[in-house]
CSV table of C-alpha atoms in Angstrom, one decimal:
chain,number,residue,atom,x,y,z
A,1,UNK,CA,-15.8,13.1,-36.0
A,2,UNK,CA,-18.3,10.9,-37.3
A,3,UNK,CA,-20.4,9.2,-34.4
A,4,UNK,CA,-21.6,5.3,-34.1
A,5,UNK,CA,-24.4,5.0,-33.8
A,6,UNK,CA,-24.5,2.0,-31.6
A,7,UNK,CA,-22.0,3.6,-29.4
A,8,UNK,CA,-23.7,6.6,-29.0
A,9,UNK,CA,-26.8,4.2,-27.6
A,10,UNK,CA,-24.7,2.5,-25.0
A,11,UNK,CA,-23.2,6.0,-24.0
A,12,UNK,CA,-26.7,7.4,-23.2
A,13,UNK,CA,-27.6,4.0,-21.3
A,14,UNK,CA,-30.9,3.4,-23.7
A,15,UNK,CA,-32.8,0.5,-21.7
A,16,UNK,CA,-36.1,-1.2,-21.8
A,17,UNK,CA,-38.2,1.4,-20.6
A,18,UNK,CA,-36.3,4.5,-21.7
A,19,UNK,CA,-38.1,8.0,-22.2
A,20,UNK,CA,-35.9,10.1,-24.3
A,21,UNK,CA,-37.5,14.0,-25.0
A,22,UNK,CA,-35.2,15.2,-27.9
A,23,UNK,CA,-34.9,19.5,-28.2
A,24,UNK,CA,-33.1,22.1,-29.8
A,25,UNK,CA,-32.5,22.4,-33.7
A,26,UNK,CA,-30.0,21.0,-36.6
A,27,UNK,CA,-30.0,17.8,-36.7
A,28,UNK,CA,-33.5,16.5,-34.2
A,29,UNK,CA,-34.9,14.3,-36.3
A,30,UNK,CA,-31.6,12.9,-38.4
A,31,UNK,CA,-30.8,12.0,-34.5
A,32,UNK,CA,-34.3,10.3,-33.7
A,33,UNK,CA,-34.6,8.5,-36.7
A,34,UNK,CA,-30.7,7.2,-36.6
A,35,UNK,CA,-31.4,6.1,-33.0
A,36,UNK,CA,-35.1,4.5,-34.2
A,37,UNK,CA,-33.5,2.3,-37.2
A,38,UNK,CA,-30.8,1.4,-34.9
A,39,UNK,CA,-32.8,0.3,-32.0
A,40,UNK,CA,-35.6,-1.5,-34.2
A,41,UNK,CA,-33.5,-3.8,-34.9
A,42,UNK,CA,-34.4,-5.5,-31.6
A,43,UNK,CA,-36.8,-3.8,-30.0
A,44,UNK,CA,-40.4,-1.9,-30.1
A,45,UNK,CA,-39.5,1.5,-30.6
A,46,UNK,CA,-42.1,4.4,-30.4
A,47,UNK,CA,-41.8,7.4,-32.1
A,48,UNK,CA,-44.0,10.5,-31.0
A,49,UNK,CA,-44.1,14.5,-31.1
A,50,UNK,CA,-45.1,16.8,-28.2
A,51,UNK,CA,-45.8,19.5,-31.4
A,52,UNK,CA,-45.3,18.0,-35.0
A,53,UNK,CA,-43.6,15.4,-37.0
A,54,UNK,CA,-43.6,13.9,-40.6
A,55,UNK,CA,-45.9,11.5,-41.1
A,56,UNK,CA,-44.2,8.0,-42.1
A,57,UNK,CA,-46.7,6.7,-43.9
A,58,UNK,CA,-49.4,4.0,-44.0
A,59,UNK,CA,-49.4,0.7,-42.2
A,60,UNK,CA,-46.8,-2.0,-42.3
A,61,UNK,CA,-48.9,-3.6,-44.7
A,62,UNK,CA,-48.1,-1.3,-47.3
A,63,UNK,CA,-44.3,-0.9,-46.9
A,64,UNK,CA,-41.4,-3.0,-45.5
A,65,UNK,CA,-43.0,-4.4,-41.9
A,66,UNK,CA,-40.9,-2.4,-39.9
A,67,UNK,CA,-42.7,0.9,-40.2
A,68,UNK,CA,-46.1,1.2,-38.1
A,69,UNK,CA,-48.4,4.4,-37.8
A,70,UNK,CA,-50.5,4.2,-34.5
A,71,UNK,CA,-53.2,7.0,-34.3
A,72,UNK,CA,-55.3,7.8,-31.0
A,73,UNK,CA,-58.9,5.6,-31.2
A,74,UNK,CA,-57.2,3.3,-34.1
A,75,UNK,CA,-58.1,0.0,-33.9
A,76,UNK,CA,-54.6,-0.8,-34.0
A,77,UNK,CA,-54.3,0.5,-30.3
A,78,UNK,CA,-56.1,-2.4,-29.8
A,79,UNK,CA,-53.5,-4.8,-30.8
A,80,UNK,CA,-50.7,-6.8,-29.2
A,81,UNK,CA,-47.2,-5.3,-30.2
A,82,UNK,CA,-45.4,-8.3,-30.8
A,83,UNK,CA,-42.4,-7.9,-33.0
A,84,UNK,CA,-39.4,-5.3,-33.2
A,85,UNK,CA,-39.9,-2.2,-35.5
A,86,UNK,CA,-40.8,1.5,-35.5
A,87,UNK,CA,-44.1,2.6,-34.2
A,88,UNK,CA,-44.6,6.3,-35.0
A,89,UNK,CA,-47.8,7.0,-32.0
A,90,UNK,CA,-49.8,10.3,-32.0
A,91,UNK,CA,-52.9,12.0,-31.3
A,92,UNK,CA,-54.1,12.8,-35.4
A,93,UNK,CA,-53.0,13.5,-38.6
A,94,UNK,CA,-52.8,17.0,-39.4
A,95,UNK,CA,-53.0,18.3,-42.4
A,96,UNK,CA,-49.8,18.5,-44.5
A,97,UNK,CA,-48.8,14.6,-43.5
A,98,UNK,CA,-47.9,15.8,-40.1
A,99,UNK,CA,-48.6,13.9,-36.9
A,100,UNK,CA,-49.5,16.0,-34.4
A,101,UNK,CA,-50.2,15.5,-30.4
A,102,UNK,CA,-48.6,12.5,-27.8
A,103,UNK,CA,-51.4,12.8,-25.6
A,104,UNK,CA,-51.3,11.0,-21.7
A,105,UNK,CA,-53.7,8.0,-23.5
A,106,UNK,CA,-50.9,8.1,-26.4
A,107,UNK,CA,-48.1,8.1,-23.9
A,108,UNK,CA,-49.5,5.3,-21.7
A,109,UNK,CA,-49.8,3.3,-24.9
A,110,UNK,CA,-46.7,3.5,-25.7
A,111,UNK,CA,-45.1,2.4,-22.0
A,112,UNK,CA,-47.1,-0.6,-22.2
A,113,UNK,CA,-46.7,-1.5,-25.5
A,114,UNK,CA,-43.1,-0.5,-26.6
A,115,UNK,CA,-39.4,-0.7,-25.2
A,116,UNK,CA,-38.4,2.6,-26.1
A,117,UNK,CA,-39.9,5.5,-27.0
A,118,UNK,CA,-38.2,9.0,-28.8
A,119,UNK,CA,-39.9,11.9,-28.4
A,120,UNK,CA,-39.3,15.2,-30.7
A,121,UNK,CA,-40.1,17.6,-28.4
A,122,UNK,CA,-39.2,21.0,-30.2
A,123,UNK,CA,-39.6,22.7,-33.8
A,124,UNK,CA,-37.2,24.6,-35.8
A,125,UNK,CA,-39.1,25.1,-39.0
A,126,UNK,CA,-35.6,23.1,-40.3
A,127,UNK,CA,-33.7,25.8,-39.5
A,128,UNK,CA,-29.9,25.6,-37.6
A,129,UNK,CA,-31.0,27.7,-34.7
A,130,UNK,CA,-33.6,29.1,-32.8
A,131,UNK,CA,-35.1,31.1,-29.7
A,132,UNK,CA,-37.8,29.6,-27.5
A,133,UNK,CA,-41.6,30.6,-26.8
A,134,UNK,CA,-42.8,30.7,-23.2
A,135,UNK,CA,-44.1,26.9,-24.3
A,136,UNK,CA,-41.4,25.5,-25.5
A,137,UNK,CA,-39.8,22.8,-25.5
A,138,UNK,CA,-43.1,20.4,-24.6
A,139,UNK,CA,-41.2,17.7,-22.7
A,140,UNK,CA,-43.5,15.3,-21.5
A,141,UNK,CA,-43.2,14.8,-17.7
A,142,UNK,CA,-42.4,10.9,-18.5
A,143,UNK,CA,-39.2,11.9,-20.0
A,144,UNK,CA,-36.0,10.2,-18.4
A,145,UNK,CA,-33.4,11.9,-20.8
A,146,UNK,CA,-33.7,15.0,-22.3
A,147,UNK,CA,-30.9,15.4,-24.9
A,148,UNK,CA,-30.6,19.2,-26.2
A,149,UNK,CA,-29.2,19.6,-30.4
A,150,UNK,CA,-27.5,22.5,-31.4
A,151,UNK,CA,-24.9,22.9,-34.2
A,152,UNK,CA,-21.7,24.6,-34.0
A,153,UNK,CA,-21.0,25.2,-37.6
A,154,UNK,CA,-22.6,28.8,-38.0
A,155,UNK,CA,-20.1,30.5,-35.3
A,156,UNK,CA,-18.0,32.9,-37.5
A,157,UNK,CA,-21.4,34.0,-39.6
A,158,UNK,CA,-24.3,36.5,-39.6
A,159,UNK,CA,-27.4,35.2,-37.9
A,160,UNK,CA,-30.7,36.7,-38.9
A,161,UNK,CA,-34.3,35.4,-39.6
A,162,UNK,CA,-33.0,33.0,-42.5
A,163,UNK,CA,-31.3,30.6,-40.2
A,164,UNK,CA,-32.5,31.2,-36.5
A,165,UNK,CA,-36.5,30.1,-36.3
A,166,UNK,CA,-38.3,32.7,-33.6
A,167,UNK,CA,-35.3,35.4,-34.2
A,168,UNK,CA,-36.6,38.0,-31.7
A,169,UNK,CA,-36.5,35.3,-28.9
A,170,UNK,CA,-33.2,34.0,-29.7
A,171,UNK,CA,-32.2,37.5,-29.9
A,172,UNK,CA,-33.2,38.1,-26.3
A,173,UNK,CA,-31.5,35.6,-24.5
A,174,UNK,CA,-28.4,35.7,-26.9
A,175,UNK,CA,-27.5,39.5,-27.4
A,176,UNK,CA,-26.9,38.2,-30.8
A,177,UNK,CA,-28.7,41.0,-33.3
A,178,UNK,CA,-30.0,40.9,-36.7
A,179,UNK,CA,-26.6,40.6,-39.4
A,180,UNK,CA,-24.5,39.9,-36.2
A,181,UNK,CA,-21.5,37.0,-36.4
A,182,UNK,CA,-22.5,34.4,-34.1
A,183,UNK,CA,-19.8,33.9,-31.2
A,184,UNK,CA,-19.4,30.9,-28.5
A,185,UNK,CA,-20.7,33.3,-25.9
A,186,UNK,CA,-24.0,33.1,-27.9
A,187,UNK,CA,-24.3,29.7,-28.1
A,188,UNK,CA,-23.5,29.0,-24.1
A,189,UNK,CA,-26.4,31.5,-23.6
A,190,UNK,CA,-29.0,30.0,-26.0
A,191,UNK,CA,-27.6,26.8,-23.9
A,192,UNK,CA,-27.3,27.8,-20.6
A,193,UNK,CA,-30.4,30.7,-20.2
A,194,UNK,CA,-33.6,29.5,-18.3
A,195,UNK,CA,-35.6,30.0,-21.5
A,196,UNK,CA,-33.0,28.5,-23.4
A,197,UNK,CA,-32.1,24.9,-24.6
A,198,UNK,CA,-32.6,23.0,-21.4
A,199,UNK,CA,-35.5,25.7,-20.0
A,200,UNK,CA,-38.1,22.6,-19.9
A,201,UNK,CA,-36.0,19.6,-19.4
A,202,UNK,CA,-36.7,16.9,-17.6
A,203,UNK,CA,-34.3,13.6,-16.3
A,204,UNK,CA,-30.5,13.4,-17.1
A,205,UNK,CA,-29.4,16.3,-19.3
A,206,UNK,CA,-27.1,15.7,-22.9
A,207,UNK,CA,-26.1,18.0,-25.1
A,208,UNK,CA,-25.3,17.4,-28.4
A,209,UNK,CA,-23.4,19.4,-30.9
A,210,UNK,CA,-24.7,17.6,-34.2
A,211,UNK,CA,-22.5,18.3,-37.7
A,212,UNK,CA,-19.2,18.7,-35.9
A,213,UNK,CA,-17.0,18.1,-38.9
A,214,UNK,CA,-13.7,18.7,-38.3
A,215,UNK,CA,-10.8,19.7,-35.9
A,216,UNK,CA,-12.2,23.7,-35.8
A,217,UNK,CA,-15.4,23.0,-35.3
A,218,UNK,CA,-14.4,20.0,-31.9
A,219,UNK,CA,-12.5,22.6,-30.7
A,220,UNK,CA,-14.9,24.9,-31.0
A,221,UNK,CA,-17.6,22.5,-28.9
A,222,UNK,CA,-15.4,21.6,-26.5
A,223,UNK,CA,-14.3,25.1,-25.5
A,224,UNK,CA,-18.3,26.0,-25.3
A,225,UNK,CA,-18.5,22.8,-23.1
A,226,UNK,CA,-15.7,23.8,-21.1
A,227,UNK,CA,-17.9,26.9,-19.8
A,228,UNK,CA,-18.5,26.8,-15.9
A,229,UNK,CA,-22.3,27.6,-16.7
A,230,UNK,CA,-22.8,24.2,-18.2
A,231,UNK,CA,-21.6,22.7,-15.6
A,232,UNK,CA,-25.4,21.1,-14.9
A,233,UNK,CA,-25.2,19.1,-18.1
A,234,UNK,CA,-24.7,15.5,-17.3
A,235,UNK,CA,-23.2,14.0,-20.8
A,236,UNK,CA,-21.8,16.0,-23.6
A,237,UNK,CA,-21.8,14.4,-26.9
A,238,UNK,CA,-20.1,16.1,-30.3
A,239,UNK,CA,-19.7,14.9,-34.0
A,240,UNK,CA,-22.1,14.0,-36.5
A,241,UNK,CA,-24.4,10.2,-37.1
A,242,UNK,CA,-23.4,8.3,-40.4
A,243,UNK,CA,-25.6,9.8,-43.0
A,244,UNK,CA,-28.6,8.1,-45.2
A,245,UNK,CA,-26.8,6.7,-47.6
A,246,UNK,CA,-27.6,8.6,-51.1
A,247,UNK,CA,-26.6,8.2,-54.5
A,248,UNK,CA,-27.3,10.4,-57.2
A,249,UNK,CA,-27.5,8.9,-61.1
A,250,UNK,CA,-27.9,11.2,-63.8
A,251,UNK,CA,-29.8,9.9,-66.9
A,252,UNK,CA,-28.0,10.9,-69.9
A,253,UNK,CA,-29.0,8.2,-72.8
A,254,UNK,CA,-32.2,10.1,-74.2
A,255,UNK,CA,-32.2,10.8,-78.2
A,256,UNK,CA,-33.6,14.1,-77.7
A,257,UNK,CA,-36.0,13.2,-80.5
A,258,UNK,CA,-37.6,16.8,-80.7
A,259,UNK,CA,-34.4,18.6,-81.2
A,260,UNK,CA,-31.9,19.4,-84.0
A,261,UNK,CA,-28.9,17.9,-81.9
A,262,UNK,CA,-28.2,16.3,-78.5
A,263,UNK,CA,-29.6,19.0,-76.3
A,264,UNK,CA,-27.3,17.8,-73.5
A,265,UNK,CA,-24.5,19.0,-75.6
A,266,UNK,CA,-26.0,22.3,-76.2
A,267,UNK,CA,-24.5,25.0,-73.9
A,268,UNK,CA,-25.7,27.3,-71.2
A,269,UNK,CA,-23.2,29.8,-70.1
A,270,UNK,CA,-20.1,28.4,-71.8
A,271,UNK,CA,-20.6,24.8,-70.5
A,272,UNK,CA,-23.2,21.9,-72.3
A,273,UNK,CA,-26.0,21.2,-70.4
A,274,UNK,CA,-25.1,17.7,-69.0
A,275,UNK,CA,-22.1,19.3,-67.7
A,276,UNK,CA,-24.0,21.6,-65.0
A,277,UNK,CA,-26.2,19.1,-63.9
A,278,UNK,CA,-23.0,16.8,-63.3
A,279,UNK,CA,-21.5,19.9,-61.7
A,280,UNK,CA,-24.1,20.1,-59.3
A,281,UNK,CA,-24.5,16.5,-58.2
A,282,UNK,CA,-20.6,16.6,-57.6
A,283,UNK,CA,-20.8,19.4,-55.5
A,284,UNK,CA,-23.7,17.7,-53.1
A,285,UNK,CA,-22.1,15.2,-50.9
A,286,UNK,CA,-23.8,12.2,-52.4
A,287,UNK,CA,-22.8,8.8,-51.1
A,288,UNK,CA,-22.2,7.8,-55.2
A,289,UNK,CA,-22.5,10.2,-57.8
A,290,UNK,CA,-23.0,8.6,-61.5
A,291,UNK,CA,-24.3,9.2,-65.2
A,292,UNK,CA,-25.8,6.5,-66.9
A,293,UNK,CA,-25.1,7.4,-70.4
A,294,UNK,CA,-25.2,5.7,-74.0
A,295,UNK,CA,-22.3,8.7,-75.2
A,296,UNK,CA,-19.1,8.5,-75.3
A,297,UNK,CA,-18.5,12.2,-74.8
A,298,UNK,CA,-20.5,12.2,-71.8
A,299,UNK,CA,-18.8,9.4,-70.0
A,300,UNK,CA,-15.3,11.5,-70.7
A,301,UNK,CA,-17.0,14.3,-69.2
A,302,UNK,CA,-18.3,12.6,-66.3
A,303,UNK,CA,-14.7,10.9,-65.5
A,304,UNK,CA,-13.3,14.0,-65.9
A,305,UNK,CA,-14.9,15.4,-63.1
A,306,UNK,CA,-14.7,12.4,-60.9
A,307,UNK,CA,-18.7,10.8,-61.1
A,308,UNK,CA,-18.9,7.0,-61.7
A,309,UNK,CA,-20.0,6.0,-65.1
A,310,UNK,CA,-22.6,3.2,-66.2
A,311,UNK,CA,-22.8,2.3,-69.5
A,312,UNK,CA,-26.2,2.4,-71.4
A,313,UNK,CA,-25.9,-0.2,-74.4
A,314,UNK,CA,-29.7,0.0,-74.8
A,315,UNK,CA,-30.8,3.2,-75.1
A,316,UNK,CA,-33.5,2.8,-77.5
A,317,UNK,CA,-35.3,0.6,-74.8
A,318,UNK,CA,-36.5,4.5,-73.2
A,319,UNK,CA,-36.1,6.1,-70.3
A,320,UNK,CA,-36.4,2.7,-68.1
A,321,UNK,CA,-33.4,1.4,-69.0
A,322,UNK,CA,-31.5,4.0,-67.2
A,323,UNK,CA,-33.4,4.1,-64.0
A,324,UNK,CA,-33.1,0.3,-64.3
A,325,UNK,CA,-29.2,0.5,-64.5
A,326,UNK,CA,-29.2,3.1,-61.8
A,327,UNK,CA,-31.2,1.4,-59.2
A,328,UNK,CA,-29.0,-2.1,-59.9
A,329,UNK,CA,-25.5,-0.5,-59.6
A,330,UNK,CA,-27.0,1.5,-56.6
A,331,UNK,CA,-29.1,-1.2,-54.7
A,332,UNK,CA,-26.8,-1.4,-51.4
A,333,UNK,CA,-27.8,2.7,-51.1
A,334,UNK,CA,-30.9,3.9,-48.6
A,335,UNK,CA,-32.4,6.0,-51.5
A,336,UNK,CA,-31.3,7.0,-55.5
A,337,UNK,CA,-31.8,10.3,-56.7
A,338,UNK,CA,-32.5,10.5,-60.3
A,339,UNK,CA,-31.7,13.4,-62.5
A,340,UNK,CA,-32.0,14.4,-65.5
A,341,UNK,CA,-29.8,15.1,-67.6
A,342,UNK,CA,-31.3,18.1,-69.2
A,343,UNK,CA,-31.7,20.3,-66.2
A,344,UNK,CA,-29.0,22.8,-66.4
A,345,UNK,CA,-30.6,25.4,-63.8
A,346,UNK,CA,-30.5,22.6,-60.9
A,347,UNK,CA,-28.5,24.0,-58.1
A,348,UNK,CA,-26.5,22.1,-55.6
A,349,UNK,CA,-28.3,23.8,-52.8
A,350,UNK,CA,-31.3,22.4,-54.4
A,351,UNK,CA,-30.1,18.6,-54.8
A,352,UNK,CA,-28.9,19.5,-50.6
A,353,UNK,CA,-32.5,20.7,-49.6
A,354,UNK,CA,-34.0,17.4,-51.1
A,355,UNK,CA,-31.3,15.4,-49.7
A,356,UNK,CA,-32.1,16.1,-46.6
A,357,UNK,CA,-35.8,16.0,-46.6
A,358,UNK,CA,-35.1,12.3,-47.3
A,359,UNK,CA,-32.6,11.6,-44.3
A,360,UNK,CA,-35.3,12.6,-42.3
A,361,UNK,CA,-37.7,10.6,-43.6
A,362,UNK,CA,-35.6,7.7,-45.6
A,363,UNK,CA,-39.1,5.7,-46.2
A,364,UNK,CA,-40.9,8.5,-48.5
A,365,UNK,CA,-40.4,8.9,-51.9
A,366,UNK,CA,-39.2,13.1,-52.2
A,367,UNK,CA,-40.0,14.9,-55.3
A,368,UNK,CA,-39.8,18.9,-55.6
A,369,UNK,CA,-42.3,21.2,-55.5
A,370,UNK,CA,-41.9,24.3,-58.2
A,371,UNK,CA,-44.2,26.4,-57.3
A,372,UNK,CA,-47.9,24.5,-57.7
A,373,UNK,CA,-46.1,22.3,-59.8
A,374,UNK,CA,-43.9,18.9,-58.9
A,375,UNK,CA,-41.3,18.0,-60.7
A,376,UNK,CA,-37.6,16.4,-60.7
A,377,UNK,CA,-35.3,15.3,-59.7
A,378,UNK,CA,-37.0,12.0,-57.2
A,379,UNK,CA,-35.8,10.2,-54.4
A,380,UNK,CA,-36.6,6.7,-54.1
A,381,UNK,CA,-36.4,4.9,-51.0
A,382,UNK,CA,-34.8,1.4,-51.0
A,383,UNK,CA,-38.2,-0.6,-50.6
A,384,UNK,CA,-38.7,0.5,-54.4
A,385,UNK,CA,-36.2,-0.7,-55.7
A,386,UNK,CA,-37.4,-3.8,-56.6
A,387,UNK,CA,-39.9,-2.2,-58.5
A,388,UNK,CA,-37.8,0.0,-60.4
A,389,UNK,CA,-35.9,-2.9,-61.6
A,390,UNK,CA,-39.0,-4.1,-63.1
A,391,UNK,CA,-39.9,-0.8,-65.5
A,392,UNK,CA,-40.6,-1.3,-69.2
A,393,UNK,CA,-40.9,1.8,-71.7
A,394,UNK,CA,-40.2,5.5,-71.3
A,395,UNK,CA,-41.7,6.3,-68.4
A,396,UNK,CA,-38.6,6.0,-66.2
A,397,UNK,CA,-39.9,6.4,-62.6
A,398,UNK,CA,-43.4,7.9,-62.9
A,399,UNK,CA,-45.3,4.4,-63.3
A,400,UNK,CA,-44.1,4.3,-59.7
A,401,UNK,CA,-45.4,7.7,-58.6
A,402,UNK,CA,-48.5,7.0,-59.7
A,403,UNK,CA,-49.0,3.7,-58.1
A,404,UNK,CA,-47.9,4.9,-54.5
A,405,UNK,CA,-49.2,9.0,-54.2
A,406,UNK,CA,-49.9,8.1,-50.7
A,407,UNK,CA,-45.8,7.7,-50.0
A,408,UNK,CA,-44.9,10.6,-52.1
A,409,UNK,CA,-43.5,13.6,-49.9
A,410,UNK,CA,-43.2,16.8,-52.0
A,411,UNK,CA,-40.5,19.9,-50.8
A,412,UNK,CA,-41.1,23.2,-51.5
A,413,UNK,CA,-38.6,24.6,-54.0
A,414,UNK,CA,-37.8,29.0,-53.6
A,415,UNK,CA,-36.4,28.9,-57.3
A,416,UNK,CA,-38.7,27.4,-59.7
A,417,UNK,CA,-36.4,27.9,-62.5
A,418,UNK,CA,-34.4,25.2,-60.9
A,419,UNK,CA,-37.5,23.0,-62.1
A,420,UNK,CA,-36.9,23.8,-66.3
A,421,UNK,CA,-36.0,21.0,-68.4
A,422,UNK,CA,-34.5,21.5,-72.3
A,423,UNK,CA,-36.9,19.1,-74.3
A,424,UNK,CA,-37.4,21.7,-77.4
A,425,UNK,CA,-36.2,24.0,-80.1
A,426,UNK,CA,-38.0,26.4,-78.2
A,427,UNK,CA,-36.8,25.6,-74.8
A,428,UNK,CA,-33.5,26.1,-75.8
A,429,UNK,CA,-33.9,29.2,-77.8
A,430,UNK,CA,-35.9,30.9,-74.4
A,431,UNK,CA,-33.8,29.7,-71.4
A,432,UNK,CA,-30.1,28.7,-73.2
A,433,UNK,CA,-27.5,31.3,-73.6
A,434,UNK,CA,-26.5,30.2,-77.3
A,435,UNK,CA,-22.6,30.5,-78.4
A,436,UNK,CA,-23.3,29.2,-82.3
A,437,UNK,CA,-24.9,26.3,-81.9
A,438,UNK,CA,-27.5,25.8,-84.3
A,439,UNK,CA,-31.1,25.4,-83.1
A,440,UNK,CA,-33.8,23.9,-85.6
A,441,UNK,CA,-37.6,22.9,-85.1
């Protein structure tokens, strides 16, 4: 039940002047930033927190003129807001690229100076659910809409601390206990309860179930919004916004100079290395999955299991050539995930996590975090393409990372074996499970 997004903005009745305080969990900011890009298009759009955001960035002058950061005392408070685009307004910038604070000066900046302005009003630590301090949500007495997020795709499974943020307070106006299956009942009182979803709201209430997939899960929504004791909501709204557009191109061309034979063709558990990195990116959801690869045996692999093949006939121009032929037959995505090709311990859920992390903030470059240590696979937003396209040697897409640190996000990753490439004898002999093949320095 995919949602329009222009659609959904004439449903809610978005004007010049709108106040809209956004709460809840799964799927705050994907809805924020969907209704931001949207509305941009044709009008001054502010973007604020009542707690804590994502930074975008610098200045327009440093990325595509349509992304502004407007911090309290900058001189650019000072300046007529002229044209359409996304002003992201707060108080400071906290440490960890966070904006923090929409204070009354902020907020009064932002009525005089934009059309529209979104306001995440609640955290969730990026988990599904969660319970609600005595201070929470911070909905700013402005708002004219407050439109509550929750997702309906956990009913059926255990709840616990892993995927409810605050656990002890969801726990308490729930009834739902640690390990316990999580029922509609629980979701119409996390909804419904005075500390609950819509305890601080202000203006026209709208709930939102976000990542309503499929037949089960509308049914499932509509039976919760069927429920007499949420009967003060105003709209109901159920499906899920047209995802950033991702693709995924696995770079399989390299010579594997250092090793005795093609290490993507060495095994690990039965199957060559290539071919669990390829099973992972097909298990993802990726908007386009493909392998740019110079082998013949690769590309039969890769059509085998479905992923799009580009043809390296250059190889021995490096690693740029690939990302180059990835980011040209990709151009028309919002961001390009490249992987390598001799990764075999990446997980899907891995490739998910940083997924996501860039459809909430589609204007950063993401790279993983291993520990203290960054690594791959990167997401590159759209707006570097162009320089992408332009890479000489073998130094694929760090020449870009290094010229723009400033727009380089990094997510924590739990398993840093996920981070373990295969570029030597010795690499292979520690972390491969070896069926015969021969391994020589």
């Amino acid at each position: 039940m995919q949602i329009h997004i222009k659609e959904l903005i004439y449903y809610l009745g978005l004007h010049t002047g709108s106040v809209v305080s956004v709460v809840g969990s799964g799927g705050k900011t994907t809805l924020i930033t969907a209704l931001a890009r949207e509305l941009s298009q044709r009008c001054r759009v502010c973007v604020a927190a009542s707690t804590k955001m994502e930074d975008p960035g610098e200045a327009a002058e440093q990325n595509d003129g349509n992304i502004h950061r407007i911090l309290k005392g900058s001189p650019a408070m000072k300046e007529a807001v002229c044209r359409p685009g996304i002003y992201y307004a707060a108080d400071e910038l906290a440490e960890g690229h966070k904006l923090h604070g929409f204070s009354r000066e902020m907020a009064e900046w932002a009525q005089k100076n934009t059309d529209v302005i979104l306001i995440e009003a609640d955290g969730s630590k990026r988990l599904p659910l969660k319970g609600w301090a005595d201070h929470e949500p911070v909905v700013v007495p402005q708002t004219q809409i407050t439109i509550g997020v929750i997702p309906v795709y956990l009913l059926g499974k255990p709840v616990s601390e892993e995927n409810v943020h605050r656990f002890p307070l969801f726990s308490q106006i729930t009834g739902a206990g640690p390990g316990d299956i999580l029922t509609q009942e629980h979701l119409i009182r996390a909804i419904s309860h005075p500390k609950g979803l819509f305890g601080k709201a202000v203006g026209e209430k709208v709930l939102f179930f976000s990542q309503v997939y499929d037949e089960a899960m509308a049914e499932a929504a509509n039976a919760i919004a069927a429920d007499p004791r949420l009967d003060f909501i105003d709209k109901i709204v159920m499906g899920y916004l047209e995802p950033v557009q991702v693709a995924a191109v696995i770079m399989a061309s390299g010579f594997s100079r250092r090793m005795d034979a093609n290490k993507l063709l060495l095994e690990h558990e039965g199957r060559p290395v290539v071919w669990r990195v390829m099973d992972s990116a097909a298990k993802a959801g990726f908007s386009i999955a493909a392998v740019v690869t110079a082998y013949d045996e690769i590309a039969n692999m890769a059509q085998a299991m479905g992923l799009a093949v580009i043809r390296n006939r250059q190889p021995y121009l490096g690693q740029s050539q690939s990302v180059i032929l990835g980011a040209g037959a990709c151009r028309d995505m919002d961001g390009i995930m490249f992987i390598p090709g001799d990764m075999p311990f990446l997980s899907s859920s891995v490739l998910k996590l940083l997924k996501e992390a860039f459809s909430e903030t589609p204007q950063w470059i993401i790279r993983p975090m291993y520990g203290q240590k960054p690594g791959s696979p990167v997401i590159f937003p759209k707006r570097f393409f162009p320089e992408l396209l332009e890479l000489k040697g073998d130094t694929g897409g760090r020449e870009v990372l290094q010229k723009h640190p400033q727009w380089v996000r990094t997510v924590a990753v739990d398993d840093v074996n996920a981070g373990r490439d295969i570029d030597t004898p010795e690499d292979a002999r520690q972390w491969l499970l070896k069926r015969g093949e021969r391994i020589e320095d």
